[in-house]
GROMACS .gro file of C-alpha atoms in nm:
model
  172
    1MET     CA    1  -8.396  -8.382   2.518
    2PHE     CA    2  -8.661  -8.618   2.602
    3SER     CA    3  -8.815  -8.756   2.935
    4ARG     CA    4  -8.827  -9.074   2.983
    5THR     CA    5  -9.258  -9.027   2.960
    6GLN     CA    6  -9.246  -8.795   2.651
    7LYS     CA    7  -9.334  -8.955   2.300
    8ALA     CA    8  -9.220  -8.868   1.998
    9ILE     CA    9  -9.406  -8.857   1.683
   10ILE     CA   10  -9.246  -8.953   1.335
   11PHE     CA   11  -9.416  -8.878   1.005
   12ASN     CA   12  -9.333  -9.016   0.670
   13CYS     CA   13  -9.235  -9.383   0.809
   14HIS     CA   14  -9.021  -9.465   0.479
   15TYR     CA   15  -8.677  -9.534   0.563
   16ASN     CA   16  -8.593  -9.165   0.705
   17GLY     CA   17  -8.877  -9.288   0.950
   18LEU     CA   18  -8.775  -9.574   1.037
   19SER     CA   19  -8.401  -9.482   1.121
   20ILE     CA   20  -8.519  -9.254   1.372
   21ILE     CA   21  -8.802  -9.477   1.513
   22GLN     CA   22  -8.527  -9.776   1.554
   23GLU     CA   23  -8.272  -9.500   1.685
   24LEU     CA   24  -8.537  -9.391   1.960
   25GLY     CA   25  -8.690  -9.707   2.038
   26GLN     CA   26  -8.363  -9.903   2.108
   27HIS     CA   27  -8.343  -9.602   2.458
   28GLY     CA   28  -8.638  -9.666   2.559
   29ILE     CA   29  -8.859  -9.355   2.388
   30GLU     CA   30  -9.179  -9.454   2.295
   31CYS     CA   31  -9.240  -9.380   1.924
   32ILE     CA   32  -9.586  -9.331   1.743
   33ALA     CA   33  -9.526  -9.384   1.352
   34MET     CA   34  -9.772  -9.144   1.189
   35ASP     CA   35  -9.820  -9.172   0.822
   36ALA     CA   36 -10.128  -9.186   0.560
   37VAL     CA   37 -10.024  -9.447   0.441
   38ARG     CA   38  -9.856  -9.780   0.603
   39SER     CA   39  -9.503  -9.792   0.485
   40ILE     CA   40  -9.165  -9.989   0.607
   41GLY     CA   41  -9.212  -9.769   0.998
   42THR     CA   42  -9.551  -9.800   1.037
   43TYR     CA   43  -9.428 -10.182   1.106
   44SER     CA   44  -9.127 -10.159   1.365
   45LYS     CA   45  -9.116 -10.314   1.690
   46TYR     CA   46  -9.018  -9.976   1.815
   47ALA     CA   47  -9.296  -9.782   1.716
   48GLN     CA   48  -9.734  -9.796   1.716
   49TYR     CA   49  -9.896  -9.762   1.362
   50GLN     CA   50 -10.136  -9.400   1.410
   51LYS     CA   51 -10.297  -9.313   1.121
   52CYS     CA   52 -10.339  -8.963   1.025
   53PRO     CA   53 -10.491  -8.654   0.711
   54ASP     CA   54 -10.243  -8.696   0.446
   55PRO     CA   55 -10.079  -8.248   0.397
   56THR     CA   56 -10.025  -8.280   0.075
   57GLU     CA   57 -10.454  -8.344   0.043
   58SER     CA   58 -10.582  -8.190   0.344
   59GLU     CA   59 -10.305  -7.949   0.516
   60SER     CA   60 -10.621  -7.778   0.764
   61GLU     CA   61 -10.699  -8.143   0.888
   62PHE     CA   62 -10.385  -8.269   0.894
   63ILE     CA   63 -10.294  -8.002   1.166
   64GLU     CA   64 -10.578  -8.032   1.358
   65PHE     CA   65 -10.572  -8.416   1.367
   66LEU     CA   66 -10.231  -8.325   1.506
   67TYR     CA   67 -10.313  -8.021   1.784
   68SER     CA   68 -10.535  -8.257   1.886
   69TYR     CA   69 -10.358  -8.606   1.926
   70CYS     CA   70 -10.063  -8.389   2.097
   71ALA     CA   71 -10.310  -8.223   2.348
   72ARG     CA   72 -10.417  -8.524   2.472
   73GLU     CA   73 -10.046  -8.627   2.614
   74LYS     CA   74  -9.962  -8.563   2.963
   75GLU     CA   75  -9.602  -8.415   2.805
   76LYS     CA   76  -9.580  -8.233   2.497
   77PRO     CA   77  -9.482  -8.522   2.223
   78VAL     CA   78  -9.146  -8.400   2.054
   79VAL     CA   79  -9.257  -8.406   1.633
   80PHE     CA   80  -8.988  -8.534   1.385
   81PRO     CA   81  -9.130  -8.472   0.982
   82THR     CA   82  -8.899  -8.651   0.800
   83ASN     CA   83  -8.933  -8.521   0.430
   84ASP     CA   84  -9.063  -8.149   0.263
   85HIS     CA   85  -9.457  -8.193   0.265
   86TRP     CA   86  -9.469  -8.269   0.647
   87ALA     CA   87  -9.225  -8.009   0.741
   88VAL     CA   88  -9.382  -7.765   0.547
   89ALA     CA   89  -9.728  -7.838   0.715
   90VAL     CA   90  -9.520  -7.842   1.053
   91SER     CA   91  -9.337  -7.516   1.063
   92LYS     CA   92  -9.637  -7.308   0.868
   93HIS     CA   93  -9.838  -7.385   1.191
   94LYS     CA   94  -9.562  -7.435   1.426
   95GLU     CA   95  -9.667  -7.134   1.679
   96LYS     CA   96  -9.979  -7.354   1.737
   97LEU     CA   97  -9.853  -7.620   1.743
   98SER     CA   98  -9.574  -7.528   1.968
   99GLU     CA   99  -9.874  -7.484   2.239
  100VAL     CA  100  -9.919  -7.902   2.238
  101ALA     CA  101  -9.601  -8.052   2.063
  102VAL     CA  102  -9.174  -7.985   2.024
  103LEU     CA  103  -9.134  -7.978   1.694
  104CYS     CA  104  -8.799  -8.083   1.540
  105VAL     CA  105  -8.865  -7.814   1.252
  106ALA     CA  106  -8.696  -7.499   1.130
  107ASP     CA  107  -8.950  -7.113   1.092
  108TRP     CA  108  -9.186  -7.141   0.856
  109GLU     CA  109  -8.957  -6.847   0.631
  110ALA     CA  110  -8.670  -7.100   0.707
  111VAL     CA  111  -8.804  -7.403   0.535
  112LYS     CA  112  -9.016  -7.222   0.268
  113THR     CA  113  -8.632  -7.126   0.142
  114VAL     CA  114  -8.526  -7.449   0.097
  115THR     CA  115  -8.815  -7.642  -0.052
  116HIS     CA  116  -8.914  -7.341  -0.343
  117LYS     CA  117  -8.582  -7.367  -0.539
  118ASP     CA  118  -8.623  -7.021  -0.671
  119LEU     CA  119  -8.610  -6.900  -0.323
  120PHE     CA  120  -8.267  -7.173  -0.220
  121TYR     CA  121  -8.094  -7.099  -0.567
  122GLU     CA  122  -8.120  -6.677  -0.483
  123LEU     CA  123  -8.021  -6.750  -0.172
  124GLY     CA  124  -7.718  -6.963  -0.316
  125LYS     CA  125  -7.617  -6.707  -0.568
  126GLU     CA  126  -7.678  -6.384  -0.307
  127LYS     CA  127  -7.395  -6.602  -0.060
  128LYS     CA  128  -7.177  -6.656  -0.371
  129TYR     CA  129  -7.209  -7.046  -0.357
  130LEU     CA  130  -7.180  -7.250  -0.688
  131THR     CA  131  -7.587  -7.227  -0.772
  132PRO     CA  132  -7.776  -7.426  -1.113
  133ASN     CA  133  -7.869  -7.120  -1.308
  134THR     CA  134  -8.300  -7.188  -1.364
  135TRP     CA  135  -8.429  -7.018  -1.678
  136SER     CA  136  -8.809  -7.011  -1.750
  137ILE     CA  137  -8.985  -7.213  -2.055
  138ASP     CA  138  -8.989  -6.885  -2.278
  139GLU     CA  139  -8.585  -6.827  -2.216
  140LEU     CA  140  -8.548  -7.197  -2.292
  141LYS     CA  141  -8.609  -7.056  -2.670
  142HIS     CA  142  -8.278  -6.843  -2.635
  143LEU     CA  143  -8.002  -7.091  -2.468
  144VAL     CA  144  -7.670  -7.090  -2.646
  145ASP     CA  145  -7.380  -7.327  -2.645
  146ASN     CA  146  -7.227  -7.261  -2.367
  147ASP     CA  147  -7.571  -7.343  -2.129
  148PHE     CA  148  -7.543  -7.683  -2.153
  149PRO     CA  149  -7.582  -7.957  -2.085
  150ILE     CA  150  -7.872  -7.896  -1.868
  151VAL     CA  151  -8.015  -8.122  -1.653
  152ALA     CA  152  -8.409  -8.024  -1.580
  153LYS     CA  153  -8.629  -8.053  -1.301
  154PRO     CA  154  -8.973  -7.874  -1.257
  155LYS     CA  155  -8.968  -7.591  -1.033
  156PHE     CA  156  -9.312  -7.667  -0.846
  157ARG     CA  157  -9.405  -8.035  -0.729
  158ARG     CA  158  -9.703  -8.060  -0.472
  159ILE     CA  159  -9.621  -7.999  -0.093
  160ALA     CA  160  -9.924  -7.871   0.112
  161SER     CA  161 -10.289  -7.862  -0.016
  162ASN     CA  162 -10.348  -7.536   0.097
  163GLU     CA  163  -9.987  -7.453  -0.091
  164LYS     CA  164 -10.098  -7.198  -0.425
  165MET     CA  165  -9.959  -7.367  -0.695
  166ASN     CA  166  -9.807  -7.131  -1.004
  167ALA     CA  167  -9.876  -7.318  -1.385
  168ILE     CA  168  -9.518  -7.390  -1.520
  169CYS     CA  169  -9.613  -7.342  -1.866
  170LYS     CA  170  -9.832  -7.113  -2.010
  171ASN     CA  171  -9.908  -7.198  -2.373
  172LEU     CA  172  -9.768  -7.532  -2.496
   0.00000   0.00000   0.00000
């Protein structure tokens, strides 16, 4: 719950962020549209734009910037990451950032599970949910007719600069 003097910091100020900014702003909550680039939410009449480092380029620089920014506030601001790469960075540093902010993000283990496809699919199969089958590049050579049609999606995407990424294709 907000006090009227707490600020809301919203990351990824595209349409998801804009919706949060508009809802909070219409109720008198001061909003900071914090993003690495200007987009629609950063121009909202309900928010003040604050440029910040992009966590996909320098997660540690972003975390230090956010920590310092929040530490200067009179009350802990409430932080809303609205897409994966912001949520990953904030959740990985939740303990430290919780010293200076109220974070609207799950713990790292939960965020990791839903942002890493293999972990998420494994959990779905374990819980007996309908879950897509996955194959490695090498396994594609052995697909049978029952395996088609297939939808191809990348296994990894860049979600944080400090995230060690594995090669998807070794010998193409």
